[in-house]
Amino acid sequence: MATAGNIYAGPRRQLGKMREHFLAYALLAPALLLFVAFTVFPIGFGFYISLHNWRVGPREFLGLGNYLRALAPGSEFWPSLGATLTYSLLAVPLQITIALALAYLLFQKIRGKSLFRVVMFLPWVTSTVATAAVWARLYSPDIGLINNALRGLGLPPLRWLLEDKGVLTLVANGLGLTLPDWLRGPSLAMVAVVIYTTWVFVGYNMTLFLAGLGNIPGEMYEAAKIDGANGWQVFRYITWPLLSPTTFFVVLITVIGTLKAFNHIWVMTQGDNGTQTASILIYRQFYEFQRAGYASALAFLLSAVILLVTLLQNRVAAERVNY
């Protein structure tokens, strides 16, 4: 027989759930409003701008005209995308390899390793614009310390950031050979920027690798030593597989960082001599030529490329990362 308490239990339970849901949405509301105001709205407005011939304001609705212009054969977007991918392909392996080697060395029981960690991390916490300006000075053909060092070693000075010739072409010319254009390689200016980038970001990546190394159980190393494994076997069969999640994360953020790199490249070369990446092109179209619609379309295309590369990395790493 149903009692009065049982009759009202259902509505009370539903009322309690409604209050919980209302409280949850009320607590989430400030964060959601900020997310919509500072993330969703700017992206949506940027896409709206990309559909127009936009100077100070909208002049003409173009639909996908800006995107078709950017993707057309002969567009300046393709060389800039090529420079972006070249920069990423040069910088990422170099940064990852050096950072992993340094982390592995500093993970050993050596004296002064805390000091070395701080020294290696310093470039990353220093202002990128300031350090890029200093390195541009170091690369100066006339008064730069790097060319002074080359002269001291009896080697010819280089134009570094002012050199648009490919590094392979320069090497071949030094040997008295001539290479076809498709074998010229990245410009010396691009290589100089990659060297600076490696100097800045190696310390940050090294810190991430050190954190990953610290998560590997020490018992596995002790068991490997008891079994007679040498240093290479320990790294190959224990360190490298168990470090794969950290390596995947470091590679992911490094690739994304190189694909959208801007400030130090602009400070060092202003995008000249083969270093006009997609970010530099977007900046020039927006500020120098006042083409906000076209620049927005280029920005969305670059975002699509970054998303595609990230999905490709996830696909490739899915079977190689040991979680």
mmCIF file of C-alpha atoms in Angstrom:
data_model
loop_
_atom_site.group_PDB
_atom_site.id
_atom_site.type_symbol
_atom_site.label_atom_id
_atom_site.label_comp_id
_atom_site.label_asym_id
_atom_site.label_seq_id
_atom_site.Cartn_x
_atom_site.Cartn_y
_atom_site.Cartn_z
ATOM 1 C CA MET A 1 0.000 0.000 0.000
ATOM 2 C CA ALA A 2 1.448 3.334 -1.046
ATOM 3 C CA THR A 3 2.071 5.816 1.742
ATOM 4 C CA ALA A 4 2.124 9.612 1.488
ATOM 5 C CA GLY A 5 5.927 9.535 1.792
ATOM 6 C CA ASN A 6 6.280 7.125 -1.138
ATOM 7 C CA ILE A 7 3.932 9.213 -3.283
ATOM 8 C CA TYR A 8 6.061 12.371 -2.890
ATOM 9 C CA ALA A 9 9.481 10.635 -3.019
ATOM 10 C CA GLY A 10 9.691 10.656 -6.851
ATOM 11 C CA PRO A 11 9.000 14.397 -7.375
ATOM 12 C CA ARG A 12 11.349 15.289 -4.520
ATOM 13 C CA ARG A 13 14.133 13.232 -6.102
ATOM 14 C CA GLN A 14 13.599 14.917 -9.473
ATOM 15 C CA LEU A 15 13.552 18.332 -7.816
ATOM 16 C CA GLY A 16 16.844 17.507 -6.091
ATOM 17 C CA LYS A 17 18.457 16.501 -9.411
ATOM 18 C CA MET A 18 17.204 19.690 -11.051
ATOM 19 C CA ARG A 19 18.777 21.731 -8.254
ATOM 20 C CA GLU A 20 22.092 19.889 -8.698
ATOM 21 C CA HIS A 21 22.050 20.492 -12.454
ATOM 22 C CA PHE A 22 21.178 24.155 -11.977
ATOM 23 C CA LEU A 23 23.991 24.571 -9.447
ATOM 24 C CA ALA A 24 26.469 22.850 -11.784
ATOM 25 C CA TYR A 25 25.523 25.093 -14.725
ATOM 26 C CA ALA A 26 25.612 28.163 -12.493
ATOM 27 C CA LEU A 27 29.170 27.318 -11.394
ATOM 28 C CA LEU A 28 30.249 26.612 -14.971
ATOM 29 C CA ALA A 29 28.629 29.746 -16.375
ATOM 30 C CA PRO A 30 31.505 32.217 -15.670
ATOM 31 C CA ALA A 31 34.084 29.940 -17.290
ATOM 32 C CA LEU A 32 31.786 29.241 -20.247
ATOM 33 C CA LEU A 33 31.124 32.946 -20.751
ATOM 34 C CA LEU A 34 34.860 33.700 -20.744
ATOM 35 C CA PHE A 35 35.482 30.814 -23.165
ATOM 36 C CA VAL A 36 32.811 32.077 -25.542
ATOM 37 C CA ALA A 37 33.933 35.718 -25.253
ATOM 38 C CA PHE A 38 37.673 35.163 -25.681
ATOM 39 C CA THR A 39 37.850 31.966 -27.775
ATOM 40 C CA VAL A 40 34.682 31.122 -29.684
ATOM 41 C CA PHE A 41 33.732 34.684 -30.643
ATOM 42 C CA PRO A 42 37.237 35.724 -31.902
ATOM 43 C CA ILE A 43 37.484 32.560 -33.994
ATOM 44 C CA GLY A 44 34.009 33.043 -35.413
ATOM 45 C CA PHE A 45 34.625 36.738 -36.115
ATOM 46 C CA GLY A 46 37.964 35.903 -37.730
ATOM 47 C CA PHE A 47 36.219 33.451 -40.047
ATOM 48 C CA TYR A 48 33.628 36.140 -40.847
ATOM 49 C CA ILE A 49 36.449 38.543 -41.758
ATOM 50 C CA SER A 50 38.087 35.912 -43.962
ATOM 51 C CA LEU A 51 34.955 35.830 -46.119
ATOM 52 C CA HIS A 52 35.227 39.538 -46.958
ATOM 53 C CA ASN A 53 37.472 42.039 -48.640
ATOM 54 C CA TRP A 54 38.218 43.653 -45.292
ATOM 55 C CA ARG A 55 40.304 46.772 -44.765
ATOM 56 C CA VAL A 56 39.243 48.861 -41.789
ATOM 57 C CA GLY A 57 35.821 47.295 -42.142
ATOM 58 C CA PRO A 58 33.982 45.024 -44.599
ATOM 59 C CA ARG A 59 34.004 46.280 -48.178
ATOM 60 C CA GLU A 60 32.795 43.338 -50.215
ATOM 61 C CA PHE A 61 31.580 39.822 -49.476
ATOM 62 C CA LEU A 62 33.858 37.355 -51.283
ATOM 63 C CA GLY A 63 32.671 34.043 -49.893
ATOM 64 C CA LEU A 64 35.573 31.621 -50.257
ATOM 65 C CA GLY A 65 37.411 33.996 -52.584
ATOM 66 C CA ASN A 66 40.271 34.658 -50.167
ATOM 67 C CA TYR A 67 40.772 30.926 -49.621
ATOM 68 C CA LEU A 68 40.737 30.197 -53.362
ATOM 69 C CA ARG A 69 43.232 33.008 -53.922
ATOM 70 C CA ALA A 70 45.572 31.579 -51.271
ATOM 71 C CA LEU A 71 45.310 28.042 -52.659
ATOM 72 C CA ALA A 72 45.693 29.034 -56.308
ATOM 73 C CA PRO A 73 48.855 27.882 -58.145
ATOM 74 C CA GLY A 74 51.545 30.527 -57.929
ATOM 75 C CA SER A 75 50.167 31.974 -54.706
ATOM 76 C CA GLU A 76 52.691 33.204 -52.149
ATOM 77 C CA PHE A 77 51.070 30.851 -49.625
ATOM 78 C CA TRP A 78 52.747 27.763 -51.094
ATOM 79 C CA PRO A 79 56.380 29.012 -50.820
ATOM 80 C CA SER A 80 55.665 30.241 -47.300
ATOM 81 C CA LEU A 81 54.184 26.862 -46.374
ATOM 82 C CA GLY A 82 57.281 25.206 -47.859
ATOM 83 C CA ALA A 83 59.510 27.450 -45.735
ATOM 84 C CA THR A 84 57.410 26.628 -42.662
ATOM 85 C CA LEU A 85 57.689 22.876 -43.211
ATOM 86 C CA THR A 86 61.425 23.179 -43.946
ATOM 87 C CA TYR A 87 61.930 25.100 -40.731
ATOM 88 C CA SER A 88 59.987 22.457 -38.803
ATOM 89 C CA LEU A 89 61.791 19.520 -40.421
ATOM 90 C CA LEU A 90 65.179 21.057 -39.575
ATOM 91 C CA ALA A 91 64.397 22.321 -36.082
ATOM 92 C CA VAL A 92 62.357 19.485 -34.570
ATOM 93 C CA PRO A 93 64.810 16.556 -35.006
ATOM 94 C CA LEU A 94 67.723 18.738 -33.927
ATOM 95 C CA GLN A 95 65.949 19.984 -30.798
ATOM 96 C CA ILE A 96 64.631 16.556 -29.801
ATOM 97 C CA THR A 97 67.944 14.758 -30.300
ATOM 98 C CA ILE A 98 70.040 17.283 -28.375
ATOM 99 C CA ALA A 99 67.438 17.651 -25.601
ATOM 100 C CA LEU A 100 67.180 13.879 -25.115
ATOM 101 C CA ALA A 101 70.967 13.450 -25.080
ATOM 102 C CA LEU A 102 71.404 16.255 -22.523
ATOM 103 C CA ALA A 103 68.563 14.938 -20.356
ATOM 104 C CA TYR A 104 70.043 11.446 -20.375
ATOM 105 C CA LEU A 105 73.447 12.793 -19.384
ATOM 106 C CA LEU A 106 72.075 15.046 -16.646
ATOM 107 C CA PHE A 107 69.968 12.188 -15.293
ATOM 108 C CA GLN A 108 73.163 10.363 -14.354
ATOM 109 C CA LYS A 109 74.828 10.841 -10.994
ATOM 110 C CA ILE A 110 77.277 13.583 -11.924
ATOM 111 C CA ARG A 111 78.459 16.583 -9.939
ATOM 112 C CA GLY A 112 76.975 19.975 -10.715
ATOM 113 C CA LYS A 113 74.030 18.653 -12.690
ATOM 114 C CA SER A 114 71.623 21.110 -11.001
ATOM 115 C CA LEU A 115 73.741 24.014 -12.220
ATOM 116 C CA PHE A 116 73.817 22.593 -15.753
ATOM 117 C CA ARG A 117 70.014 22.226 -15.726
ATOM 118 C CA VAL A 118 69.580 25.876 -14.743
ATOM 119 C CA VAL A 119 72.070 27.056 -17.375
ATOM 120 C CA MET A 120 70.389 25.043 -20.131
ATOM 121 C CA PHE A 121 66.935 26.308 -19.125
ATOM 122 C CA LEU A 122 67.915 29.994 -19.009
ATOM 123 C CA PRO A 123 67.497 30.730 -22.763
ATOM 124 C CA TRP A 124 63.874 29.597 -22.628
ATOM 125 C CA VAL A 125 62.917 31.973 -19.809
ATOM 126 C CA THR A 126 64.725 34.912 -21.409
ATOM 127 C CA SER A 127 62.835 37.265 -23.709
ATOM 128 C CA THR A 128 62.771 35.769 -27.199
ATOM 129 C CA VAL A 129 62.866 39.175 -28.878
ATOM 130 C CA ALA A 130 65.911 40.222 -26.856
ATOM 131 C CA THR A 131 67.854 37.018 -27.468
ATOM 132 C CA ALA A 132 66.937 37.030 -31.160
ATOM 133 C CA ALA A 133 68.303 40.574 -31.441
ATOM 134 C CA VAL A 134 71.522 39.495 -29.736
ATOM 135 C CA TRP A 135 71.917 36.505 -32.049
ATOM 136 C CA ALA A 136 71.269 38.718 -35.070
ATOM 137 C CA ARG A 137 74.215 40.782 -33.855
ATOM 138 C CA LEU A 138 76.334 37.655 -33.449
ATOM 139 C CA TYR A 139 75.495 36.683 -37.039
ATOM 140 C CA SER A 140 76.547 40.105 -38.376
ATOM 141 C CA PRO A 141 78.863 39.578 -41.398
ATOM 142 C CA ASP A 142 81.174 42.435 -40.389
ATOM 143 C CA ILE A 143 81.291 42.658 -36.589
ATOM 144 C CA GLY A 144 79.659 39.411 -35.488
ATOM 145 C CA LEU A 145 81.562 37.155 -33.117
ATOM 146 C CA ILE A 146 80.771 34.069 -35.198
ATOM 147 C CA ASN A 147 82.515 35.431 -38.289
ATOM 148 C CA ASN A 148 85.403 36.633 -36.136
ATOM 149 C CA ALA A 149 85.765 33.076 -34.887
ATOM 150 C CA LEU A 150 85.710 31.759 -38.465
ATOM 151 C CA ARG A 151 88.414 34.246 -39.447
ATOM 152 C CA GLY A 152 90.445 33.138 -36.451
ATOM 153 C CA LEU A 153 90.255 29.558 -37.703
ATOM 154 C CA GLY A 154 91.326 30.623 -41.175
ATOM 155 C CA LEU A 155 87.848 30.074 -42.675
ATOM 156 C CA PRO A 156 86.021 32.556 -44.921
ATOM 157 C CA PRO A 157 83.285 34.641 -43.228
ATOM 158 C CA LEU A 158 79.641 34.020 -44.122
ATOM 159 C CA ARG A 159 76.700 36.337 -44.655
ATOM 160 C CA TRP A 160 74.484 34.224 -42.367
ATOM 161 C CA LEU A 161 71.104 35.975 -42.052
ATOM 162 C CA LEU A 162 71.741 37.929 -45.252
ATOM 163 C CA GLU A 163 72.483 34.843 -47.339
ATOM 164 C CA ASP A 164 69.665 33.552 -49.548
ATOM 165 C CA LYS A 165 71.723 30.806 -51.184
ATOM 166 C CA GLY A 166 71.154 27.235 -50.113
ATOM 167 C CA VAL A 167 73.676 25.614 -47.800
ATOM 168 C CA LEU A 168 74.310 22.767 -50.253
ATOM 169 C CA THR A 169 74.957 25.294 -53.002
ATOM 170 C CA LEU A 170 77.438 27.129 -50.782
ATOM 171 C CA VAL A 171 79.264 23.891 -49.969
ATOM 172 C CA ALA A 172 79.347 22.888 -53.640
ATOM 173 C CA ASN A 173 80.598 26.326 -54.672
ATOM 174 C CA GLY A 174 83.331 26.051 -52.066
ATOM 175 C CA LEU A 175 84.414 22.785 -53.694
ATOM 176 C CA GLY A 176 84.253 24.293 -57.166
ATOM 177 C CA LEU A 177 81.059 22.416 -58.127
ATOM 178 C CA THR A 178 77.705 23.588 -59.417
ATOM 179 C CA LEU A 179 74.417 22.118 -58.191
ATOM 180 C CA PRO A 180 70.984 22.309 -59.824
ATOM 181 C CA ASP A 181 68.424 24.544 -58.112
ATOM 182 C CA TRP A 182 66.399 21.631 -56.731
ATOM 183 C CA LEU A 183 69.477 20.517 -54.764
ATOM 184 C CA ARG A 184 70.258 23.934 -53.272
ATOM 185 C CA GLY A 185 68.920 23.029 -49.820
ATOM 186 C CA PRO A 186 67.543 25.467 -47.233
ATOM 187 C CA SER A 187 69.023 28.938 -47.256
ATOM 188 C CA LEU A 188 71.867 29.727 -44.888
ATOM 189 C CA ALA A 189 69.587 32.300 -43.243
ATOM 190 C CA MET A 190 67.068 29.542 -42.459
ATOM 191 C CA VAL A 191 69.824 27.356 -40.993
ATOM 192 C CA ALA A 192 71.005 30.265 -38.848
ATOM 193 C CA VAL A 193 67.473 30.729 -37.483
ATOM 194 C CA VAL A 194 67.219 26.995 -36.762
ATOM 195 C CA ILE A 195 70.476 27.135 -34.775
ATOM 196 C CA TYR A 196 69.063 29.965 -32.666
ATOM 197 C CA THR A 197 65.759 28.108 -32.167
ATOM 198 C CA THR A 198 67.614 25.028 -30.995
ATOM 199 C CA TRP A 199 69.590 27.095 -28.496
ATOM 200 C CA VAL A 200 66.372 28.528 -27.041
ATOM 201 C CA PHE A 201 64.134 25.473 -26.812
ATOM 202 C CA VAL A 202 66.566 22.663 -25.997
ATOM 203 C CA GLY A 203 66.472 23.508 -22.299
ATOM 204 C CA TYR A 204 62.669 23.364 -22.132
ATOM 205 C CA ASN A 205 62.496 20.029 -23.959
ATOM 206 C CA MET A 206 65.335 18.707 -21.820
ATOM 207 C CA THR A 207 63.324 19.517 -18.678
ATOM 208 C CA LEU A 208 60.351 17.542 -20.006
ATOM 209 C CA PHE A 209 62.602 14.584 -20.798
ATOM 210 C CA LEU A 210 64.095 14.758 -17.299
ATOM 211 C CA ALA A 211 60.584 14.557 -15.844
ATOM 212 C CA GLY A 212 59.857 11.542 -18.032
ATOM 213 C CA LEU A 213 63.090 9.831 -17.003
ATOM 214 C CA GLY A 214 62.199 10.386 -13.372
ATOM 215 C CA ASN A 215 58.972 8.424 -13.816
ATOM 216 C CA ILE A 216 60.754 5.261 -14.950
ATOM 217 C CA PRO A 217 60.946 2.798 -12.014
ATOM 218 C CA GLY A 218 64.510 2.354 -10.773
ATOM 219 C CA GLU A 219 63.860 -1.356 -10.166
ATOM 220 C CA MET A 220 63.883 -1.942 -13.912
ATOM 221 C CA TYR A 221 67.380 -0.489 -14.231
ATOM 222 C CA GLU A 222 68.592 -2.590 -11.300
ATOM 223 C CA ALA A 223 67.103 -5.738 -12.832
ATOM 224 C CA ALA A 224 68.761 -4.937 -16.164
ATOM 225 C CA LYS A 225 72.157 -4.489 -14.482
ATOM 226 C CA ILE A 226 71.751 -7.819 -12.676
ATOM 227 C CA ASP A 227 71.005 -9.434 -16.042
ATOM 228 C CA GLY A 228 74.228 -7.943 -17.433
ATOM 229 C CA ALA A 229 72.714 -5.376 -19.817
ATOM 230 C CA ASN A 230 75.106 -2.716 -21.062
ATOM 231 C CA GLY A 231 74.319 0.998 -21.329
ATOM 232 C CA TRP A 232 73.009 0.873 -24.887
ATOM 233 C CA GLN A 233 70.762 -2.134 -24.127
ATOM 234 C CA VAL A 234 69.353 -0.358 -21.065
ATOM 235 C CA PHE A 235 68.534 2.695 -23.163
ATOM 236 C CA ARG A 236 67.185 0.675 -26.105
ATOM 237 C CA TYR A 237 64.942 -1.735 -24.205
ATOM 238 C CA ILE A 238 63.990 0.201 -21.040
ATOM 239 C CA THR A 239 64.512 3.942 -21.296
ATOM 240 C CA TRP A 240 63.351 4.524 -24.862
ATOM 241 C CA PRO A 241 60.098 2.492 -24.709
ATOM 242 C CA LEU A 242 59.071 3.867 -21.298
ATOM 243 C CA LEU A 243 59.988 7.375 -22.370
ATOM 244 C CA SER A 244 57.796 7.168 -25.480
ATOM 245 C CA PRO A 245 54.782 9.087 -23.988
ATOM 246 C CA THR A 246 57.091 11.964 -23.033
ATOM 247 C CA THR A 247 58.805 11.849 -26.421
ATOM 248 C CA PHE A 248 55.450 11.935 -28.182
ATOM 249 C CA PHE A 249 54.331 14.957 -26.152
ATOM 250 C CA VAL A 250 57.608 16.804 -26.733
ATOM 251 C CA VAL A 251 57.507 16.115 -30.472
ATOM 252 C CA LEU A 252 53.868 17.214 -30.629
ATOM 253 C CA ILE A 253 54.353 20.589 -28.958
ATOM 254 C CA THR A 254 57.649 21.207 -30.760
ATOM 255 C CA VAL A 255 56.108 20.591 -34.180
ATOM 256 C CA ILE A 256 53.163 22.863 -33.391
ATOM 257 C CA GLY A 257 55.541 25.532 -32.061
ATOM 258 C CA THR A 258 57.703 25.476 -35.186
ATOM 259 C CA LEU A 259 54.718 25.581 -37.540
ATOM 260 C CA LYS A 260 53.427 28.805 -35.971
ATOM 261 C CA ALA A 261 56.803 30.382 -35.111
ATOM 262 C CA PHE A 262 56.952 34.097 -35.755
ATOM 263 C CA ASN A 263 58.597 36.550 -33.357
ATOM 264 C CA HIS A 264 62.244 35.461 -33.471
ATOM 265 C CA ILE A 265 62.148 34.920 -37.252
ATOM 266 C CA TRP A 266 60.753 38.402 -37.730
ATOM 267 C CA VAL A 267 63.364 39.954 -35.442
ATOM 268 C CA MET A 268 66.259 38.142 -37.129
ATOM 269 C CA THR A 269 65.338 38.261 -40.822
ATOM 270 C CA GLN A 270 61.940 39.973 -41.301
ATOM 271 C CA GLY A 271 61.106 36.960 -43.453
ATOM 272 C CA ASP A 272 63.796 37.662 -46.066
ATOM 273 C CA ASN A 273 66.299 35.258 -47.644
ATOM 274 C CA GLY A 274 64.104 32.167 -47.692
ATOM 275 C CA THR A 275 62.663 32.551 -44.189
ATOM 276 C CA GLN A 276 59.195 33.868 -45.005
ATOM 277 C CA THR A 277 57.134 31.304 -43.142
ATOM 278 C CA ALA A 278 53.334 31.254 -43.160
ATOM 279 C CA SER A 279 53.160 33.309 -39.953
ATOM 280 C CA ILE A 280 55.400 35.976 -41.456
ATOM 281 C CA LEU A 281 53.245 36.066 -44.584
ATOM 282 C CA ILE A 282 50.082 36.487 -42.486
ATOM 283 C CA TYR A 283 51.671 39.349 -40.558
ATOM 284 C CA ARG A 284 52.758 41.127 -43.735
ATOM 285 C CA GLN A 285 49.370 40.773 -45.390
ATOM 286 C CA PHE A 286 47.637 42.110 -42.288
ATOM 287 C CA TYR A 287 49.889 44.994 -41.242
ATOM 288 C CA GLU A 288 51.859 45.992 -44.336
ATOM 289 C CA PHE A 289 49.153 45.536 -46.989
ATOM 290 C CA GLN A 290 46.044 46.016 -44.786
ATOM 291 C CA ARG A 291 44.407 42.869 -46.187
ATOM 292 C CA ALA A 292 42.684 41.621 -43.067
ATOM 293 C CA GLY A 293 40.329 39.280 -44.953
ATOM 294 C CA TYR A 294 43.108 37.607 -46.898
ATOM 295 C CA ALA A 295 45.322 37.406 -43.788
ATOM 296 C CA SER A 296 42.472 35.761 -41.844
ATOM 297 C CA ALA A 297 41.991 33.203 -44.611
ATOM 298 C CA LEU A 298 45.731 32.431 -44.516
ATOM 299 C CA ALA A 299 45.554 32.041 -40.732
ATOM 300 C CA PHE A 300 42.721 29.518 -41.008
ATOM 301 C CA LEU A 301 44.611 27.590 -43.686
ATOM 302 C CA LEU A 302 47.693 27.476 -41.449
ATOM 303 C CA SER A 303 45.513 26.247 -38.576
ATOM 304 C CA ALA A 304 44.147 23.527 -40.849
ATOM 305 C CA VAL A 305 47.705 22.454 -41.723
ATOM 306 C CA ILE A 306 48.676 22.321 -38.030
ATOM 307 C CA LEU A 307 45.543 20.289 -37.249
ATOM 308 C CA LEU A 308 46.283 17.904 -40.115
ATOM 309 C CA VAL A 309 49.904 17.411 -39.019
ATOM 310 C CA THR A 310 48.781 16.846 -35.412
ATOM 311 C CA LEU A 311 46.222 14.220 -36.459
ATOM 312 C CA LEU A 312 48.880 12.546 -38.598
ATOM 313 C CA GLN A 313 51.265 12.424 -35.641
ATOM 314 C CA ASN A 314 48.549 10.903 -33.448
ATOM 315 C CA ARG A 315 47.884 8.295 -36.110
ATOM 316 C CA VAL A 316 51.559 7.393 -36.494
ATOM 317 C CA ALA A 317 52.255 7.401 -32.742
ATOM 318 C CA ALA A 318 49.169 5.377 -31.768
ATOM 319 C CA GLU A 319 50.963 2.048 -32.190
ATOM 320 C CA ARG A 320 54.390 3.225 -31.030
ATOM 321 C CA VAL A 321 53.696 4.893 -27.689
ATOM 322 C CA ASN A 322 53.672 2.677 -24.594
ATOM 323 C CA TYR A 323 51.261 4.083 -22.019
#
